[in-house]
Coordinates of C-alpha atoms in Angstrom, one line a residue:
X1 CA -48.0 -61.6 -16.3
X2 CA -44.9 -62.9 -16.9
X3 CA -42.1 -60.9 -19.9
X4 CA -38.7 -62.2 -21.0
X5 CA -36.1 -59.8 -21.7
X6 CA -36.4 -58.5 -25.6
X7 CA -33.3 -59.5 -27.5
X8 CA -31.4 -56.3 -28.6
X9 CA -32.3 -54.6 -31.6
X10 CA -29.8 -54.2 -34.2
X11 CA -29.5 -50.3 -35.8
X12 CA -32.2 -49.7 -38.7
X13 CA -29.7 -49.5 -41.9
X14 CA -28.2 -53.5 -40.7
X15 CA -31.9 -54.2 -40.2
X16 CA -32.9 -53.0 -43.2
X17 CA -30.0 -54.7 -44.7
X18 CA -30.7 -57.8 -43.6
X19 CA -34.7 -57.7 -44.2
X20 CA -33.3 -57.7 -48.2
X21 CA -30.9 -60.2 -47.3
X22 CA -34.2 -62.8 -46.2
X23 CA -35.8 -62.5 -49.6
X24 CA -33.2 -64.7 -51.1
X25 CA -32.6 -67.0 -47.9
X26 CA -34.8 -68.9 -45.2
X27 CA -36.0 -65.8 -43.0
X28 CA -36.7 -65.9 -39.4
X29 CA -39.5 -64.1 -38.1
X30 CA -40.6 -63.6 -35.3
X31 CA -44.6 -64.4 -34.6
X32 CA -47.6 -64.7 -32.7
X33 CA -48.2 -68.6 -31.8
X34 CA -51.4 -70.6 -31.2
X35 CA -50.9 -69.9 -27.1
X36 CA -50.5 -66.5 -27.5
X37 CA -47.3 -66.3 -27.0
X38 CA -44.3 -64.7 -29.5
X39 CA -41.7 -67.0 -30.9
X40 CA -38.6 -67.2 -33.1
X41 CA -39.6 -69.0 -36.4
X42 CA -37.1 -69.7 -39.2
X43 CA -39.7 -69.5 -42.4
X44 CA -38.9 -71.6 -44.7
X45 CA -40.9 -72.3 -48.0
X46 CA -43.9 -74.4 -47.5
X47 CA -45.3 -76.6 -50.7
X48 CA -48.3 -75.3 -52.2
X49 CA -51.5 -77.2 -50.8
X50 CA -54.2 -77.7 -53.5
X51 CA -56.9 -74.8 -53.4
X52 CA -59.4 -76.9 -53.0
X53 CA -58.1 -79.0 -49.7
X54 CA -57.9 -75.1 -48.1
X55 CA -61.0 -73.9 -49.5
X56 CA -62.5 -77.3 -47.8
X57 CA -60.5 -76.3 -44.4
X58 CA -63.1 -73.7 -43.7
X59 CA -66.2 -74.9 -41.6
X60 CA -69.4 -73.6 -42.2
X61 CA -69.3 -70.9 -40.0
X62 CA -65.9 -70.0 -41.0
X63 CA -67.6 -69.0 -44.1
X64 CA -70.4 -67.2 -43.2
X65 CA -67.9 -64.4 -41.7
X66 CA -65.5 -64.3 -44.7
X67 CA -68.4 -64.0 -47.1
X68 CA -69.8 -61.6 -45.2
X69 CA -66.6 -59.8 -44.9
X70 CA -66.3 -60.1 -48.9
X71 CA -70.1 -58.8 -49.3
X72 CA -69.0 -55.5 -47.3
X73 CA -65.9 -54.9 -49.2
X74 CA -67.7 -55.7 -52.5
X75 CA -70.2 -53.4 -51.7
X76 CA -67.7 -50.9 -50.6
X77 CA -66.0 -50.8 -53.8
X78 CA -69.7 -50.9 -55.6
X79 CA -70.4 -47.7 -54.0
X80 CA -67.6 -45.7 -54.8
X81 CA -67.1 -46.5 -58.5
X82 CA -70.7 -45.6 -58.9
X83 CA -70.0 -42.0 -58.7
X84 CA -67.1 -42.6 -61.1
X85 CA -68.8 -44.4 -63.9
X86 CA -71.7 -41.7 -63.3
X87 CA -69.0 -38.3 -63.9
X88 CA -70.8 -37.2 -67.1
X89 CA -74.6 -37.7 -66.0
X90 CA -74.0 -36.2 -63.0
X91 CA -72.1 -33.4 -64.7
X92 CA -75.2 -32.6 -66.9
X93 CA -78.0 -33.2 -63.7
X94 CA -75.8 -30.5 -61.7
X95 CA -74.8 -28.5 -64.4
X96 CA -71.3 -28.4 -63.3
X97 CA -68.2 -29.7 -65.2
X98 CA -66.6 -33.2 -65.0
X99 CA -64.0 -31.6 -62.7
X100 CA -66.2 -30.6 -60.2
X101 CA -67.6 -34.1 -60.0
X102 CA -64.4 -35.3 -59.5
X103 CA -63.7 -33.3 -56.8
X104 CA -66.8 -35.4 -55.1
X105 CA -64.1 -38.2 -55.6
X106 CA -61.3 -36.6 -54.3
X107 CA -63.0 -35.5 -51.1
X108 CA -64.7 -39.1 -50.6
X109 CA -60.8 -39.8 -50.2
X110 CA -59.5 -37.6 -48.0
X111 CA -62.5 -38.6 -45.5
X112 CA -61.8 -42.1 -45.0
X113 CA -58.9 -41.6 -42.8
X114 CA -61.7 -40.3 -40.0
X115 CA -64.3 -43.6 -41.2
X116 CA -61.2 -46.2 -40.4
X117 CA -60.2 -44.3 -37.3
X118 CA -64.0 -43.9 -35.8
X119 CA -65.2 -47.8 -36.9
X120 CA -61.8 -49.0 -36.9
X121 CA -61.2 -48.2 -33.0
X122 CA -65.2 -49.2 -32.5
X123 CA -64.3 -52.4 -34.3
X124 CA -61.3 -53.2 -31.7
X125 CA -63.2 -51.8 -28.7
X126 CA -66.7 -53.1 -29.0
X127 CA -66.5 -56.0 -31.3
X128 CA -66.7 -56.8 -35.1
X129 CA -70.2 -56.9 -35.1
X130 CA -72.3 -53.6 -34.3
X131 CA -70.0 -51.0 -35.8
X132 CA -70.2 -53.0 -39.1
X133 CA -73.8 -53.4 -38.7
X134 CA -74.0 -49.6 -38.3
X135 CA -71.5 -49.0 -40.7
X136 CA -72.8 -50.4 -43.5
X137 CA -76.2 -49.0 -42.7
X138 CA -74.8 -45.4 -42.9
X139 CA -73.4 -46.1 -46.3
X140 CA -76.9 -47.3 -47.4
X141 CA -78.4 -44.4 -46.1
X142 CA -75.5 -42.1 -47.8
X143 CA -75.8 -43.9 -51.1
X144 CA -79.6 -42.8 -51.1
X145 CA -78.8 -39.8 -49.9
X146 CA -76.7 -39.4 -53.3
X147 CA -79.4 -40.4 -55.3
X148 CA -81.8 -37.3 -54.2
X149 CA -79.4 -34.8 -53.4
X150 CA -80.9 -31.7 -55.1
X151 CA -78.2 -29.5 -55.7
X152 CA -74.2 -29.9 -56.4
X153 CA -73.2 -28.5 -52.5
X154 CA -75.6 -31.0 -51.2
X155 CA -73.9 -33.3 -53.5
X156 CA -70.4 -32.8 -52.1
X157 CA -71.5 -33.0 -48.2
X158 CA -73.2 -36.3 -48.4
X159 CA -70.2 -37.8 -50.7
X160 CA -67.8 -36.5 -47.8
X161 CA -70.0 -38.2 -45.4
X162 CA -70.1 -41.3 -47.6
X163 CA -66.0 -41.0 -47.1
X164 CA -66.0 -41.4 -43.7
X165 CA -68.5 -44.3 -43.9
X166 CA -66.8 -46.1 -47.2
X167 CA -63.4 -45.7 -44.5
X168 CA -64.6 -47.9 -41.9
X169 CA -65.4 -51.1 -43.9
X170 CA -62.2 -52.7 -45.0
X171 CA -60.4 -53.0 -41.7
X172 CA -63.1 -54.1 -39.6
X173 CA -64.2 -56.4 -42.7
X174 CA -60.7 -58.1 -43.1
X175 CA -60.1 -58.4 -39.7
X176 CA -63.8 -60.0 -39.3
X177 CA -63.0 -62.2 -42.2
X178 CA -59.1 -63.4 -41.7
X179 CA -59.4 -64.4 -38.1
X180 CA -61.5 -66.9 -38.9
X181 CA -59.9 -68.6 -41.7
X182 CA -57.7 -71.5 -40.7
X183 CA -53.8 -70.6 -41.1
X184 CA -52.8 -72.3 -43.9
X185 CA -55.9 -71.1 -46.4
X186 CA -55.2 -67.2 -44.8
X187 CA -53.1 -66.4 -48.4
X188 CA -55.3 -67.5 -50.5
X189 CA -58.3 -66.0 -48.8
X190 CA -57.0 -63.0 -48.0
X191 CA -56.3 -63.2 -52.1
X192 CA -60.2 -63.3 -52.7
X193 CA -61.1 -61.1 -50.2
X194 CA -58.7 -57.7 -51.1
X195 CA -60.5 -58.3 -55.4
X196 CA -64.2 -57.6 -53.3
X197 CA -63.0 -53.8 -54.2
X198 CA -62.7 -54.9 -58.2
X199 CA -65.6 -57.1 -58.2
X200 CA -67.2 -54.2 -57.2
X201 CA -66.4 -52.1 -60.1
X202 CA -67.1 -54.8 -61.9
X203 CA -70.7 -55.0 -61.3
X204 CA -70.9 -51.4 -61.0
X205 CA -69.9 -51.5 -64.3
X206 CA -71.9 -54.3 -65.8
X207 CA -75.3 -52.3 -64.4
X208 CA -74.0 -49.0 -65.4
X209 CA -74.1 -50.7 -69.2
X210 CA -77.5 -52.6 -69.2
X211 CA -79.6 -51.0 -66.7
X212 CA -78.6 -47.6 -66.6
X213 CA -79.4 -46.5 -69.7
X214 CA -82.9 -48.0 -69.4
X215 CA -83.7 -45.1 -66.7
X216 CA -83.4 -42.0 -69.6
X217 CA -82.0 -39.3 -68.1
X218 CA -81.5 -40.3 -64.6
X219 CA -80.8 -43.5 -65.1
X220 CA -77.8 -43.2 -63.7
X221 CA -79.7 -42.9 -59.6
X222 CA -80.9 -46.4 -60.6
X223 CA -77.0 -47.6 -59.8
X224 CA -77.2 -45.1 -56.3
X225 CA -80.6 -47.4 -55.3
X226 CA -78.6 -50.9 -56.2
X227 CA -75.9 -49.8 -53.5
X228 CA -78.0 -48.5 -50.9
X229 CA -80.4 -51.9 -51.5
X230 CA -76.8 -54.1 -50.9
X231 CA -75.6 -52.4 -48.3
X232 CA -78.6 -52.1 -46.1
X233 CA -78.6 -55.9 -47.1
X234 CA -75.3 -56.8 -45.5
X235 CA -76.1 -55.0 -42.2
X236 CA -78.9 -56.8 -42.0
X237 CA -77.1 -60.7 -42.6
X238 CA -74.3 -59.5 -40.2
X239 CA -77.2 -58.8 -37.6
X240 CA -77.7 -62.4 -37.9
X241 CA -74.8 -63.7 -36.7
X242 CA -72.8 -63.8 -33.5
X243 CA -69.6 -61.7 -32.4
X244 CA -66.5 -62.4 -33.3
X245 CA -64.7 -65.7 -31.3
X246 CA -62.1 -63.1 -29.7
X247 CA -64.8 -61.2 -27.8
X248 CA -67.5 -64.2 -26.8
X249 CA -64.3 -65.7 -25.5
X250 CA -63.6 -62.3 -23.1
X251 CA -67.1 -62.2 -22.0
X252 CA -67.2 -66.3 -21.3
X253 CA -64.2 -65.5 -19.0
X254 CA -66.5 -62.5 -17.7
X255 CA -65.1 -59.6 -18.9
X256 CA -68.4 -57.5 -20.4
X257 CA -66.6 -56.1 -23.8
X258 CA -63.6 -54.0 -24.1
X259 CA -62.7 -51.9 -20.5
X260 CA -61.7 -48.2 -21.2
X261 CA -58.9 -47.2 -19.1
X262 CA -56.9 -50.5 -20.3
X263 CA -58.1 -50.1 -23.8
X264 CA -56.8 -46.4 -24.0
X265 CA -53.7 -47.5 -22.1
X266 CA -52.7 -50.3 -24.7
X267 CA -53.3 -47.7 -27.5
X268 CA -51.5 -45.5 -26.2
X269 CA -48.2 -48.1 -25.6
X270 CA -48.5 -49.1 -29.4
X271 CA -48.3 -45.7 -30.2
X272 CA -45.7 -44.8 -27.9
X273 CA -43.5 -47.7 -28.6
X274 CA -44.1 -48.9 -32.2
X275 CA -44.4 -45.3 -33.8
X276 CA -42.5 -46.9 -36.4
X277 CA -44.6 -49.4 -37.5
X278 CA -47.2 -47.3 -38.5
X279 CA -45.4 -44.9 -40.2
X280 CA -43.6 -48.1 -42.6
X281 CA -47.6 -49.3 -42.9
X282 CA -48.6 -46.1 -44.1
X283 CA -45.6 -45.4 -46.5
X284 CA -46.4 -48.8 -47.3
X285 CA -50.2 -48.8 -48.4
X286 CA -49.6 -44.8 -50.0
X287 CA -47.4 -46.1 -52.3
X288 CA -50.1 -49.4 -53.1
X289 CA -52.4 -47.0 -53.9
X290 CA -50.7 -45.2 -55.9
X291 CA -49.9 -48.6 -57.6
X292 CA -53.5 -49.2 -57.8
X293 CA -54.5 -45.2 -58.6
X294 CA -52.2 -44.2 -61.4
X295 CA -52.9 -47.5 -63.0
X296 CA -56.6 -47.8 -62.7
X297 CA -58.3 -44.1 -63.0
X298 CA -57.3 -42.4 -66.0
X299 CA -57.0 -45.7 -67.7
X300 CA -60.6 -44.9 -69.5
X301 CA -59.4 -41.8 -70.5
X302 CA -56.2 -43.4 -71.8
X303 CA -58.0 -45.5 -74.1
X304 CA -60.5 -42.6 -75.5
X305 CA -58.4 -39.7 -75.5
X306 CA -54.9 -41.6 -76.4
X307 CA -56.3 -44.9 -78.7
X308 CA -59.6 -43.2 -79.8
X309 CA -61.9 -46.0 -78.5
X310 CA -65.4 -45.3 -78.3
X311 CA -67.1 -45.0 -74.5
X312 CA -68.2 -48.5 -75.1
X313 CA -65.2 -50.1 -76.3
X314 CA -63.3 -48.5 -73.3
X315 CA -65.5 -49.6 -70.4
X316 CA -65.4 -52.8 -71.9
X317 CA -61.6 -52.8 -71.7
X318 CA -61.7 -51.8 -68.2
X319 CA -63.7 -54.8 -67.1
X320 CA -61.3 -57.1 -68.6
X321 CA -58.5 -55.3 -66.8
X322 CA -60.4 -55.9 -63.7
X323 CA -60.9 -59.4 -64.4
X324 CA -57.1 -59.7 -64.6
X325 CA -56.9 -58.1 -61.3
X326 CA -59.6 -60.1 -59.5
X327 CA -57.8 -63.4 -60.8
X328 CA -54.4 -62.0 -60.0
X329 CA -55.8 -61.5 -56.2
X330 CA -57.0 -64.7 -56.1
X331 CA -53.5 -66.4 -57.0
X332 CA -50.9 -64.2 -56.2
X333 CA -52.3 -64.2 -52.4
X334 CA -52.4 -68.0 -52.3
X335 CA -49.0 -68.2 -53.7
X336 CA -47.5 -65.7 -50.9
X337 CA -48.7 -68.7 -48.6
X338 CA -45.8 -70.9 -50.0
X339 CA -43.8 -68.3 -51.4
X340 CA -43.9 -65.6 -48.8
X341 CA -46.0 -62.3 -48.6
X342 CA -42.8 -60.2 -49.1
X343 CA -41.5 -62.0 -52.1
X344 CA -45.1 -62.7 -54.0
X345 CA -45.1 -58.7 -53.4
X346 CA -41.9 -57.8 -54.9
X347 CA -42.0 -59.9 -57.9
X348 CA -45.5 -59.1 -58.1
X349 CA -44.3 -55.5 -58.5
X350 CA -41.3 -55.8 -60.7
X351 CA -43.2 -58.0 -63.4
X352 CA -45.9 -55.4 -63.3
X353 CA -43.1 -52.8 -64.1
X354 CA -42.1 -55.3 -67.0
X355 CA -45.4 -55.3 -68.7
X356 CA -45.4 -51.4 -69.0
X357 CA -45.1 -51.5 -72.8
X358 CA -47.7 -54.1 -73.1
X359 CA -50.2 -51.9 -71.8
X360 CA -50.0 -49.0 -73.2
X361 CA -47.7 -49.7 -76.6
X362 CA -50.4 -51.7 -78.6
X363 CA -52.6 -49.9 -80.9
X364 CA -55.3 -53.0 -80.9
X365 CA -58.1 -54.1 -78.9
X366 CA -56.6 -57.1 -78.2
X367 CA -53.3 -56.1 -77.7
X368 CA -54.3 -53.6 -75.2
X369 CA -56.5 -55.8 -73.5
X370 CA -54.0 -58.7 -72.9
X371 CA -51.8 -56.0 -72.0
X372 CA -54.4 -55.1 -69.1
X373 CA -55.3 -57.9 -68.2
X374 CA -51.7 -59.2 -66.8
X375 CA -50.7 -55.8 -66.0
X376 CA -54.1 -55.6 -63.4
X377 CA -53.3 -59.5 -62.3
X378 CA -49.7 -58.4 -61.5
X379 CA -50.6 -55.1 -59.5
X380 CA -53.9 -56.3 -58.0
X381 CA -52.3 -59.2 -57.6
X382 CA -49.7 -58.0 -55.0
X383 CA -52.6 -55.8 -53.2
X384 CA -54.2 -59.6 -52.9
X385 CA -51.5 -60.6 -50.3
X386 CA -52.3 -57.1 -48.4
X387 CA -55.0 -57.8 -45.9
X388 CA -53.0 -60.7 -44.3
X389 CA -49.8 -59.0 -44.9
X390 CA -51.1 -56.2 -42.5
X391 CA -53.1 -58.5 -40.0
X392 CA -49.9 -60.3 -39.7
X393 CA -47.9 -57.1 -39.1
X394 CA -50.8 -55.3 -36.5
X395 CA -50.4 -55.4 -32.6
X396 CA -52.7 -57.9 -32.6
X397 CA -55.1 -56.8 -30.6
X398 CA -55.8 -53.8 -33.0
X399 CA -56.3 -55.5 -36.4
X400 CA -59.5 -53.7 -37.0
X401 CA -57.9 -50.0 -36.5
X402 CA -54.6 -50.5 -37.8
X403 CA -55.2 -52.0 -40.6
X404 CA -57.6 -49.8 -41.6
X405 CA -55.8 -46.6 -40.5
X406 CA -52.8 -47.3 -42.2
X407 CA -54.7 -48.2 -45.7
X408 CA -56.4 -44.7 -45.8
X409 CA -54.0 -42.7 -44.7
X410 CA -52.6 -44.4 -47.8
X411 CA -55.5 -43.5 -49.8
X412 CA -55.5 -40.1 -48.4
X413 CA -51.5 -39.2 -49.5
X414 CA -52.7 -41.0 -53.0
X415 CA -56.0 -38.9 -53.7
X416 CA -54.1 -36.6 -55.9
X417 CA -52.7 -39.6 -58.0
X418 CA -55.3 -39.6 -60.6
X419 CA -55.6 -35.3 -60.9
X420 CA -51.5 -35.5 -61.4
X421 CA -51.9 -37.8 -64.0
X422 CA -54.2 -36.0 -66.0
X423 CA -52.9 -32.6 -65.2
X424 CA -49.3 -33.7 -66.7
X425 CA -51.3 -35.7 -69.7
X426 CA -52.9 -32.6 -70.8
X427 CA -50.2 -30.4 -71.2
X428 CA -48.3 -32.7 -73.5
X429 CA -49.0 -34.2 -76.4
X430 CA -47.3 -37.7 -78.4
X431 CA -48.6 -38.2 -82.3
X432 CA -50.9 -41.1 -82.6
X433 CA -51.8 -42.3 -85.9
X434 CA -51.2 -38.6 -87.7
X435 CA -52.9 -37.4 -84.9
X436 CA -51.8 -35.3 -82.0
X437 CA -53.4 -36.5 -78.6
X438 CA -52.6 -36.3 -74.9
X439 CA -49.7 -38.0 -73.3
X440 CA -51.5 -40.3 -71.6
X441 CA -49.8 -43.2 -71.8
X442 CA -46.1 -42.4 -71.4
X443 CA -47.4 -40.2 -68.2
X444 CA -48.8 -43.6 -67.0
X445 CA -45.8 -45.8 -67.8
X446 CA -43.3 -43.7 -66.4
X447 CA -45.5 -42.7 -63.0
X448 CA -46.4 -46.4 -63.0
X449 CA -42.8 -47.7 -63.2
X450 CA -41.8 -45.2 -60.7
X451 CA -43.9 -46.3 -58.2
X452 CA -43.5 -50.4 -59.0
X453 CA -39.9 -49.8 -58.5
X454 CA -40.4 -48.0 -55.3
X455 CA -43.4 -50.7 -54.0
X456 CA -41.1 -53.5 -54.1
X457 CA -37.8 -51.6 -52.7
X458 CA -39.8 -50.2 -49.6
X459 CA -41.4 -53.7 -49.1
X460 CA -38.1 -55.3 -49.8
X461 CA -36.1 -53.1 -46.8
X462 CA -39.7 -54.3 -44.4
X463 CA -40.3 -57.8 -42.7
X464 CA -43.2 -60.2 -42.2
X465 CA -45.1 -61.9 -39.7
X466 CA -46.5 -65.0 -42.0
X467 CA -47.9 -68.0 -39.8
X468 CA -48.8 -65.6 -37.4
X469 CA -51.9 -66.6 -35.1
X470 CA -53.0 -62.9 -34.9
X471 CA -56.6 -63.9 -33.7
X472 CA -54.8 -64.5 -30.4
X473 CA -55.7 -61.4 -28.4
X474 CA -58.6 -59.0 -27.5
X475 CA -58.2 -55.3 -27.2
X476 CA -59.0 -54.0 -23.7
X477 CA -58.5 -57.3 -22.4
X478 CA -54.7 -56.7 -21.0
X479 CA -52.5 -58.1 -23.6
X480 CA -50.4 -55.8 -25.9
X481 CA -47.3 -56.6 -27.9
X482 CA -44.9 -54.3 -27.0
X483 CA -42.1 -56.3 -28.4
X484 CA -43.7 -57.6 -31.1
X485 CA -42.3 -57.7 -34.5
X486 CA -41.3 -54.7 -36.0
X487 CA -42.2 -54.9 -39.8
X488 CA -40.9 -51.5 -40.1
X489 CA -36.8 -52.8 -39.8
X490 CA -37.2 -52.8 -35.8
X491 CA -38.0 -56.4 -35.7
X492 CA -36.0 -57.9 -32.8
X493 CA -32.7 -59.6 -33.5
X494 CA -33.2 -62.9 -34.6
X495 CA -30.0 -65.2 -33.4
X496 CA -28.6 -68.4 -34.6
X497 CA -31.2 -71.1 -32.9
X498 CA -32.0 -73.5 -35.0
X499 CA -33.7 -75.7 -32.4
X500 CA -36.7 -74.8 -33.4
X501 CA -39.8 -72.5 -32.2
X502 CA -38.5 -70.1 -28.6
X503 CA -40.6 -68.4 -26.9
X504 CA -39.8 -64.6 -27.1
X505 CA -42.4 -62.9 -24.9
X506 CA -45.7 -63.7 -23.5
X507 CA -48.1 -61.8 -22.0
X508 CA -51.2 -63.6 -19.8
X509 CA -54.5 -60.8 -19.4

């Protein structure tokens, strides 16, 4: 093992200084390289590639493990929103209020921090494969578990179990998915993937109207059955299919999976010396979700309560807004490959902040559903560019823990987001129409802006690793970036070499 000296880090205000500085200039970063070793790159804007060219970069088996990866996430998202578009009937089958059905939601959240620790640490330690195969087939089990619970307590265990299961999937799924993508398609991929969650709620919500309602009174189960069916599905595919290139690599070189003492040892050095990192990732992905949270979850509410739509009309509203948002993914993460993560965020943020008024002033269907619709493509369209955003910025041999870690510890410090909003709506009032209705929609604006304004300031003060060849290295295996970049503004001084790619640091296992 061989280690060059680490260039001296400047102090974290000129760092931070100078991370806002590269949004309006060529940045260097400093990133991961096909040999695995870390060099100085002056990132400069590449021209956009046709979709199609990328999308036919990806062999065939390249495919199978993004679409598997997508399936997981969709399913993921499926799951949860079918306790949210089920609040009233399972209000009226317990016999409880709406609020204590929400709190099913609420603790759902607070779990997944434990799911994307467990399977997120069994992801980087064992492989891709098994702890998704076992993860999905817990939530399968969990999502039938829902369907027969027989009373409200019962009801509240299994959806906290469900938490810890729903919190394993996206980091082990993105990192299953990414590393296999070729380089240049990675934004517009990682794009796709991230609007699996929305496509979720999307046919959540599309069975929730036609085949719900068939069922009578329980119907509603018939929507718990659907999930359990797809996820036991998607175990069962990524049983199919080998392990991840990282680890048949290790075990053609002999090494038999992950070994313990090294595996613990590298954790521990992440920990230890990019501290940091995680807490900017986790700042990071709390204030995404409150982006995605104060915009999303009261916004049926919004549209009964403040603009008297009918149930109907409203769900109906919502799954245009999330057609915005999955089409927003889509492009906003295959512009960040030209235009940088950082910036597609940032502007992504701001013009989401701009179109405030035009989702929540209009007193129309249409107006308020154009309104949603770029709003949702705006905000979801900046979450797009987040999966690689965050493999690019993990020690790389930890892209299925830290990933995930850092998104629902996110999730976790955003749970309240939807209670605040509707707790501050209901104790003030606006005149609509003659009539005097909860503030829902200023409450949202004003939260929303908030937090738009704050998303692309904290992104704007980070840095980025784009281009880098994260599928490079295997936990347990020897190799840890201790002087990798530091996203957080403790990214290692940059220099005035224009000469080209320098090596920085390299490891050998």
């Amino acid at each position: 093992m061989s280690q060059a000296t680490p260039p001296e880090r400047p102090g974290m205000l000129k760092q931070a200084t100078e991370a806002v500085k590269d949004l309006f200039r060529y940045e260097r970063v400093t990133i991961l390289d096909e040999h695995g070793n870390y060099v100085e790159k002056v990132l400069k804007p590449e021209p956009l590639v046709n979709p199609i060219t990328l999308v036919r970069m990806l062999t065939w088996k390249n495919w199978l493990f993004f679409l598997v990866g997508l399936a997981a996430w969709t399913v993921d998202g499926y799951d949860f929103h079918s306790v949210s578009l089920s609040i009233t009937n399972l209000s009226k089958f317990y016999g409880v209020s709406k609020t204590d059905i929400s709190t099913s939601i609420t603790l759902t959240l607070l779990f997944r921090s434990l799911g994307a620790a467990i399977f997120g640490v069994a992801g980087d330690y064992y492989g891709r494969k098994w702890p998704m195969v076992i993860n999905m087939f817990i939530i399968g089990a969990l999502q039938l578990g829902t369907a027969y619970a027989p009373t409200y307590h019962a009801f509240l265990g299994i959806r906290s179990l469900f938490g810890i299961g729903m919190g394993g999937v996206w980091g082990c799924a993105i990192a299953m998915a990414l590393e296999s993508v070729p380089i240049e398609a990675r934004g517009l991929m990682s794009g796709i993937l991230q609007q699996g969650y929305s496509l979720g709620y999307l046919l959540a919500a599309v069975f929730n109207l036609s085949i719900a309602p068939r069922g009578g009174a329980d119907g509603f189960k018939d929507l718990f059955y659907i999930g359990a069916g797809a996820s036991f599905f998607v175990g069962l595919v990524r049983m199919c299919f080998p392990e991840s290139e990282q680890f048949r690599r290790a075990k053609e070189q002999g090494q038999k999976g992950g070994h313990t003492k090294q595996f613990m040892k590298e954790a521990g050095v992440v920990i230890k010396t990019q501290w940091r990192r995680i807490i900017y990732a986790c700042i990071l992905m709390a204030l995404f979700n409150f982006f995605s949270h104060t915009t999303q979850d009261a916004y049926p509410t919004f549209l009964q309560s403040g603009k008297g739509f009918s149930q109907q009309d409203a769900s109906r509203g919502t799954i245009i807004a999330k057609t915005g948002a999955t089409v927003g993914g889509a492009v906003i993460g295959y512009v960040s490959q030209s235009f940088g993560r950082r910036r597609s965020i940032v502007v992504a943020a701001l013009l989401a902040a701009a179109l405030i008024p035009a989702w929540v002033l209009p007193n129309s269907q249409a107006g308020l559903a154009a309104g949603s619709f770029f709003l949702q493509f705006m905000v979801q369209g900046a979450w797009g560019v987040i999966p690689v955003h965050l493999n690019e910025l993990s020690p790389p041999a930890f892209r299925a823990s830290f990933p995930g870690i850092a998104y629902q510890i996110g999730n976790m410090i955003s749970s309240p987001a939807a209670e605040m909003v509707t707790g501050i709506s209901e104790k003030n009032f606006i005149t609509h129409k003659g009539r005097r209705v909860e503030a829902f929609g200023p409450t949202m604006g004003i939260a929303t802006a908030i937090i738009a304004i704050l998303l692309a300031f904290w992104t704007a003060v980070g840095k980025e690793a784009k281009g880098s060849h994260f599928e490079n290295a295997v936990a347990g295996h020897g190799t840890v970036d201790t002087h990798a970049p530091r996203p957080d503004v403790e990214t290692a001084s940059t220099g005035s070499n224009e000469k080209g790619d320098q090596p920085v640091h390299e490891e050998k296992a």
